[in-house]
PDB file of C-alpha atoms in Angstrom:
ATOM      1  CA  UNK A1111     -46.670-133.879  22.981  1.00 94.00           C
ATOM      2  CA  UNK A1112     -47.090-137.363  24.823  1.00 97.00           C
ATOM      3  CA  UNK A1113     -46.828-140.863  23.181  1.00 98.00           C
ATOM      4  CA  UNK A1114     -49.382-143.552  24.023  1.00 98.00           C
ATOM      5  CA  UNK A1115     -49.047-147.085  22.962  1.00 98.00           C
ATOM      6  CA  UNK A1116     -51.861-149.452  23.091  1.00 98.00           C
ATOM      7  CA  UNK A1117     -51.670-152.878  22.937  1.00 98.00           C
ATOM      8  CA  UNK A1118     -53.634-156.262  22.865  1.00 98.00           C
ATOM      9  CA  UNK A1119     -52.433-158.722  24.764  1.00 98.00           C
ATOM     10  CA  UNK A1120     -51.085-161.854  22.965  1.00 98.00           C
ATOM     11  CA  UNK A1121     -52.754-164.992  21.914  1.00 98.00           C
ATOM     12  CA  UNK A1122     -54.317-166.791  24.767  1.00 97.00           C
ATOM     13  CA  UNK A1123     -54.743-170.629  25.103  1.00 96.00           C
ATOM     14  CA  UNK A1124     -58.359-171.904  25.864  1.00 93.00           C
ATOM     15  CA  UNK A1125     -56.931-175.552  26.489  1.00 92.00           C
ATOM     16  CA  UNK A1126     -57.835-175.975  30.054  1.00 92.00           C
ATOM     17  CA  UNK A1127     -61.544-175.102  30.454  1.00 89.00           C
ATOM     18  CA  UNK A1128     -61.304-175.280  34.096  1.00 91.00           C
ATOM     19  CA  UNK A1129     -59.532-172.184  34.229  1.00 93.00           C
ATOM     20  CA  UNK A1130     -61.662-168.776  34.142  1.00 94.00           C
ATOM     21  CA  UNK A1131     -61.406-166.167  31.340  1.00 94.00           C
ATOM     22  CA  UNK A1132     -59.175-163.732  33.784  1.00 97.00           C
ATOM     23  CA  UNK A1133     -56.534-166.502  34.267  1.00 97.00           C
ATOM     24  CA  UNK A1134     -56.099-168.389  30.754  1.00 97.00           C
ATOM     25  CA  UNK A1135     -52.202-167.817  30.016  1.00 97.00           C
ATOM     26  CA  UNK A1136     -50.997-167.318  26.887  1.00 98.00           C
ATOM     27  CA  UNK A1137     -50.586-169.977  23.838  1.00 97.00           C
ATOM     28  CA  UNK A1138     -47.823-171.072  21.873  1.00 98.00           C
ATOM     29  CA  UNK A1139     -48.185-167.929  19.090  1.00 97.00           C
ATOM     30  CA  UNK A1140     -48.607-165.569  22.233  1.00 98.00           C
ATOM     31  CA  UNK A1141     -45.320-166.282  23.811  1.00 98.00           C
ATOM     32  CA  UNK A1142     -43.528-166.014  20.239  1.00 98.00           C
ATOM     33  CA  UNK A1143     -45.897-162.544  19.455  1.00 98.00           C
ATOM     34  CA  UNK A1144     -45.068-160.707  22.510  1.00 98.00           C
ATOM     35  CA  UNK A1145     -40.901-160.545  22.178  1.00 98.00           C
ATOM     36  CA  UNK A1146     -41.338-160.074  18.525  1.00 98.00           C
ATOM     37  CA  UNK A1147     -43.642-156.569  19.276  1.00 98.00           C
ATOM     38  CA  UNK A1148     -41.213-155.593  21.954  1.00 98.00           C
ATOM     39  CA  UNK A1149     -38.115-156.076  19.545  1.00 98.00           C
ATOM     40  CA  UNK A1150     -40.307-153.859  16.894  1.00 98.00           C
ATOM     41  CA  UNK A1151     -40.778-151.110  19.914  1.00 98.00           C
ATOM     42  CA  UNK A1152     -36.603-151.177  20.498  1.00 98.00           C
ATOM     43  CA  UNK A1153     -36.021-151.049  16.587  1.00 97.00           C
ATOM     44  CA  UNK A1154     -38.503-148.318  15.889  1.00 97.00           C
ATOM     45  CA  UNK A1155     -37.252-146.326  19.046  1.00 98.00           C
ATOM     46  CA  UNK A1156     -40.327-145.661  21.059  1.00 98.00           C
ATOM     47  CA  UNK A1157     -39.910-147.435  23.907  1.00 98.00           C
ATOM     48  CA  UNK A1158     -42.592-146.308  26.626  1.00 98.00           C
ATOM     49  CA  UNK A1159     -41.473-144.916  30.343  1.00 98.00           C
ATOM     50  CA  UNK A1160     -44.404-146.730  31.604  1.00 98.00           C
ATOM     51  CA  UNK A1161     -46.304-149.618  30.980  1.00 98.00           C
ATOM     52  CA  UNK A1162     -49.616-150.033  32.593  1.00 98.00           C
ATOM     53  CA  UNK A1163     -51.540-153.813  32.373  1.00 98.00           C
ATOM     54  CA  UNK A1164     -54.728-155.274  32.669  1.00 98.00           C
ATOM     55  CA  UNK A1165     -54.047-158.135  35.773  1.00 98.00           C
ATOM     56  CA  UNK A1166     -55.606-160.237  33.778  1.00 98.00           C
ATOM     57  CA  UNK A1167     -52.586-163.331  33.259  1.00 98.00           C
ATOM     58  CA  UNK A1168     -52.280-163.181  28.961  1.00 98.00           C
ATOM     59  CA  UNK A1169     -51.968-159.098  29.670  1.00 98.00           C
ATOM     60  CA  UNK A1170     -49.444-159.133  32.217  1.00 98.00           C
ATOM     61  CA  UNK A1171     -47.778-161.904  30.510  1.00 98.00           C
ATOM     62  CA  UNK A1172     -47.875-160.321  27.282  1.00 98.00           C
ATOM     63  CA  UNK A1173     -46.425-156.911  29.133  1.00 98.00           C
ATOM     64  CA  UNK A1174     -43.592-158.812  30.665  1.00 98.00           C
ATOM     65  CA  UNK A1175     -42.472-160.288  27.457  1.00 98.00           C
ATOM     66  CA  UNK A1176     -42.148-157.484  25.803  1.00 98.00           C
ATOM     67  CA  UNK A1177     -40.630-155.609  28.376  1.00 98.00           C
ATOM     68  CA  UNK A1178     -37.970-157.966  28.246  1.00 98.00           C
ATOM     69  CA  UNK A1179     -38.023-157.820  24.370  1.00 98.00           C
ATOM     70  CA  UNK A1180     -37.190-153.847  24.344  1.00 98.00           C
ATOM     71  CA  UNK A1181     -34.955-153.176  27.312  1.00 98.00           C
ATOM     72  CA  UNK A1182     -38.040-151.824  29.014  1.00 98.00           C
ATOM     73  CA  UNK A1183     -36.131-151.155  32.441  1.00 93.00           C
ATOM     74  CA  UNK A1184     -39.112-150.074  34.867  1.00 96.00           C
ATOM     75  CA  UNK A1185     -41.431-152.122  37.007  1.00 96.00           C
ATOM     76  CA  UNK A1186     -44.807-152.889  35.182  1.00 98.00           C
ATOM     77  CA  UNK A1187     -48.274-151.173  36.511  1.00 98.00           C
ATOM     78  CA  UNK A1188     -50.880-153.426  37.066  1.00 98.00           C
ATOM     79  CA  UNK A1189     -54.578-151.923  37.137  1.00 98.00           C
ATOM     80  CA  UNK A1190     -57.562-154.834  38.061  1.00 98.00           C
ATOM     81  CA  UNK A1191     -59.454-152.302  37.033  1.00 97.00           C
ATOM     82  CA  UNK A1192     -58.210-152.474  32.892  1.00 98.00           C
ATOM     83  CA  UNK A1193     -59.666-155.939  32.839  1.00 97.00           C
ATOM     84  CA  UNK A1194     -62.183-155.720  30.117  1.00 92.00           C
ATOM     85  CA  UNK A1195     -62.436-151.900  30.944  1.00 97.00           C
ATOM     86  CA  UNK A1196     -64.004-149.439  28.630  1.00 98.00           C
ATOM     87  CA  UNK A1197     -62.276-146.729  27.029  1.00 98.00           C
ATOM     88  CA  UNK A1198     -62.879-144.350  29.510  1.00 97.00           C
ATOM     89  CA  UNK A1199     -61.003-146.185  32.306  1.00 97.00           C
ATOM     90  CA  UNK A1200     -57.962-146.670  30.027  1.00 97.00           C
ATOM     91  CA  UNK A1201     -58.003-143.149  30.129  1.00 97.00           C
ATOM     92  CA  UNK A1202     -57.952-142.137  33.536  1.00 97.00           C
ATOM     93  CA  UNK A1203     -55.826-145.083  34.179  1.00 97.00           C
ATOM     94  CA  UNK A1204     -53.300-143.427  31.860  1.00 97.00           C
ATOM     95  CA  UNK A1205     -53.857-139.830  33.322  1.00 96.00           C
ATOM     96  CA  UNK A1206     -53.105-141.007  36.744  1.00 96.00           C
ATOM     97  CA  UNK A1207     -50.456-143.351  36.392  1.00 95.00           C
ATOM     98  CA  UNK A1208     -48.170-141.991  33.705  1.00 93.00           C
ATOM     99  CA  UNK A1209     -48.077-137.937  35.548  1.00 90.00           C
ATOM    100  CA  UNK A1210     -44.398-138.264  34.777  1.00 91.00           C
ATOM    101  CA  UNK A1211     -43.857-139.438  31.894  1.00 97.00           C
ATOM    102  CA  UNK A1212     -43.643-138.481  28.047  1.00 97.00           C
ATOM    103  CA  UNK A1213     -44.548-142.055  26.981  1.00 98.00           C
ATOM    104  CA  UNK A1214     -46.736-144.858  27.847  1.00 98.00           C
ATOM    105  CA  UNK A1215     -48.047-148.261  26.955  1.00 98.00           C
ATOM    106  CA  UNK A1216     -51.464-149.701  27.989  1.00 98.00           C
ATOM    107  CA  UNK A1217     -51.849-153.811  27.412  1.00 98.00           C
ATOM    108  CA  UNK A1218     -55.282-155.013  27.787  1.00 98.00           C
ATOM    109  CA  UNK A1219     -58.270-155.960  25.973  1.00 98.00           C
ATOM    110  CA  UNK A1220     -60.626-155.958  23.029  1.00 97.00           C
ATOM    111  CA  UNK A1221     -63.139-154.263  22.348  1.00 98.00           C
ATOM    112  CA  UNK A1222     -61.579-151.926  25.064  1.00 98.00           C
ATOM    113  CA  UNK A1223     -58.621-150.993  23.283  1.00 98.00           C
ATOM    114  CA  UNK A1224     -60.113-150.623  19.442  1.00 98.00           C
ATOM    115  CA  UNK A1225     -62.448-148.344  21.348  1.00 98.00           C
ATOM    116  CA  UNK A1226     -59.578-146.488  22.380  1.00 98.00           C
ATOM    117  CA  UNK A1227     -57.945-146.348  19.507  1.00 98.00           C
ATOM    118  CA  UNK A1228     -60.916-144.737  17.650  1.00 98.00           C
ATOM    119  CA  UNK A1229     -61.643-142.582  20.692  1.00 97.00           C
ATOM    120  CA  UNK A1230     -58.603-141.025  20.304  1.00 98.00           C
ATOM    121  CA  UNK A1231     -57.631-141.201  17.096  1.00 97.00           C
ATOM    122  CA  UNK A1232     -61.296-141.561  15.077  1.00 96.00           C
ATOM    123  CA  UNK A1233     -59.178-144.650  13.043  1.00 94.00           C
ATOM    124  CA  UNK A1234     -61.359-147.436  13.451  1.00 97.00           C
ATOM    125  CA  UNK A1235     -58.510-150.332  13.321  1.00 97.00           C
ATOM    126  CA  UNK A1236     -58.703-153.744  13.779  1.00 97.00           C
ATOM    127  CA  UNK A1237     -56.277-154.962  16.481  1.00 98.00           C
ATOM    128  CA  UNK A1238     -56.186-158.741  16.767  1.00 98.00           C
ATOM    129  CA  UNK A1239     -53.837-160.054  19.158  1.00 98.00           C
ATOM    130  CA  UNK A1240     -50.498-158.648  19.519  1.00 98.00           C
ATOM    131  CA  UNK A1241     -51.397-155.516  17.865  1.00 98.00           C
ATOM    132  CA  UNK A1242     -49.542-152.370  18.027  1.00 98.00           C
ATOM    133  CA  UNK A1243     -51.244-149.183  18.079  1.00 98.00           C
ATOM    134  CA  UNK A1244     -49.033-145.575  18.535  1.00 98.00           C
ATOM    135  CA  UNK A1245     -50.930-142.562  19.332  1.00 98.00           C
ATOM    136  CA  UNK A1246     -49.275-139.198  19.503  1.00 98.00           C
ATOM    137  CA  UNK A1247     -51.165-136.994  21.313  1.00 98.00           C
ATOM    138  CA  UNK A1248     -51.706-132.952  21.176  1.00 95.00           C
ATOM    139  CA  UNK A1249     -51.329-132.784  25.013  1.00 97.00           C
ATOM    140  CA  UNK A1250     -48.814-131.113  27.646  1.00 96.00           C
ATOM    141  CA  UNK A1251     -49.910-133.154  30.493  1.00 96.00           C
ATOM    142  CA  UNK A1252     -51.542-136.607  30.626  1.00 97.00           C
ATOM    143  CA  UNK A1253     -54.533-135.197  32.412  1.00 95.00           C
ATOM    144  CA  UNK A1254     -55.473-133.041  29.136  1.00 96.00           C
ATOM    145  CA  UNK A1255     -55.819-136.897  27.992  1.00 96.00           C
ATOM    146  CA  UNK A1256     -59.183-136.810  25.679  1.00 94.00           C
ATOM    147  CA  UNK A1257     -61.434-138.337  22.745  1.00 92.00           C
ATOM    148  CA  UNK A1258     -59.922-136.781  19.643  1.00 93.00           C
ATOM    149  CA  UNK A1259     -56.599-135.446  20.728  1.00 92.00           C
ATOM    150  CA  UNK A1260     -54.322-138.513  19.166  1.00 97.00           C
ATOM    151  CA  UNK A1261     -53.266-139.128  15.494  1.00 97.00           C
ATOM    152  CA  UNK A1262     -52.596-142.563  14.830  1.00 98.00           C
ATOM    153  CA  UNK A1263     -48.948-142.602  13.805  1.00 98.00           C
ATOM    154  CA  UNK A1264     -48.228-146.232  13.716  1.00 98.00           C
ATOM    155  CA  UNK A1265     -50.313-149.611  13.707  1.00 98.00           C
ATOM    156  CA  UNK A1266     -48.176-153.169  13.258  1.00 98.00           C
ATOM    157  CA  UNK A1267     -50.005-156.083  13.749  1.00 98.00           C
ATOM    158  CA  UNK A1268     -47.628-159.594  14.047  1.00 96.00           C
ATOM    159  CA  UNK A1269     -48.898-161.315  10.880  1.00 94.00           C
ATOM    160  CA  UNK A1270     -47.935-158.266   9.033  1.00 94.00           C
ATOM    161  CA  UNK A1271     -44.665-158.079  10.413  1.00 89.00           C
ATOM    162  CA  UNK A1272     -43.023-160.642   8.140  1.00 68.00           C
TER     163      UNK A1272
END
């Protein structure tokens, strides 16, 4: 049995409109969303042993947050490749980089990561940003990774929170 949580990144700020999509940092709500997630990942226990990122700088941003927010202790994974990537590269992103692990977290991007989520799960969930997704999955070893081998066993999503 392996754990995989999937994330959005946080709410990004479009103020400057000189900046370009991959480097728009994250607005006021995102930098109060992302501890408040991690502190829900400490208090419900399911803390990853990895955490892979798009390098995108709301992703990474979001990641580090809440990292910080849970006591994640490890150094965070960042894949170029997860920027805007389809569900398939989340995938073998996650079959690669999390060999030796029971748990990991993906943070990247919509409609990447609802495609996931349905992928694996077949729950077609709305995940704004910030959202939550855990996905226990019927596998031994990451590489067994595949569409339909998850159940969705927990979806928060920060408005709902309070």
């Amino acid at each position: 049995m392996k754990t995989l949580l999937v994330l959005r990144h946080a709410k990004s700020s479009w103020d400057d409109p000189g900046l370009g999509d991959h480097d728009r940092p994250l607005n006021k709500r995102g930098r109060r969303d992302a501890p408040r997630m991690g502190q829900l990942i400490d208090a419900e226990d399911i803390v990853p042993d990895i955490i892979i990122s798009s390098t995108a700088v709301r992703a990474r941003t979001t990641a580090v947050l809440l990292g910080d927010a849970c006591g994640y202790g490890g150094e965070i994974l960042l894949v170029p490749d997860l920027y805007h990537a389809a569900p398939a590269e989340y995938l073998r992103t996650v079959s690669e980089s999390a060999r030796r692990t029971d748990s990991a977290m993906v943070v990247g991007h919509n409609p990447g990561i609802e495609e996931l989520v349905a992928v694996l799960t077949g729950a077609h969930e709305r995940m704004p940003t910030a959202a939550l997704a855990c996905i226990e999955l019927a596998i031994d070893d990451w590489s067994e990774i595949a569409a339909a081998t998850g159940i969705l066993a927990g979806l928060w999503r920060p408005k709902e929170l309070d």
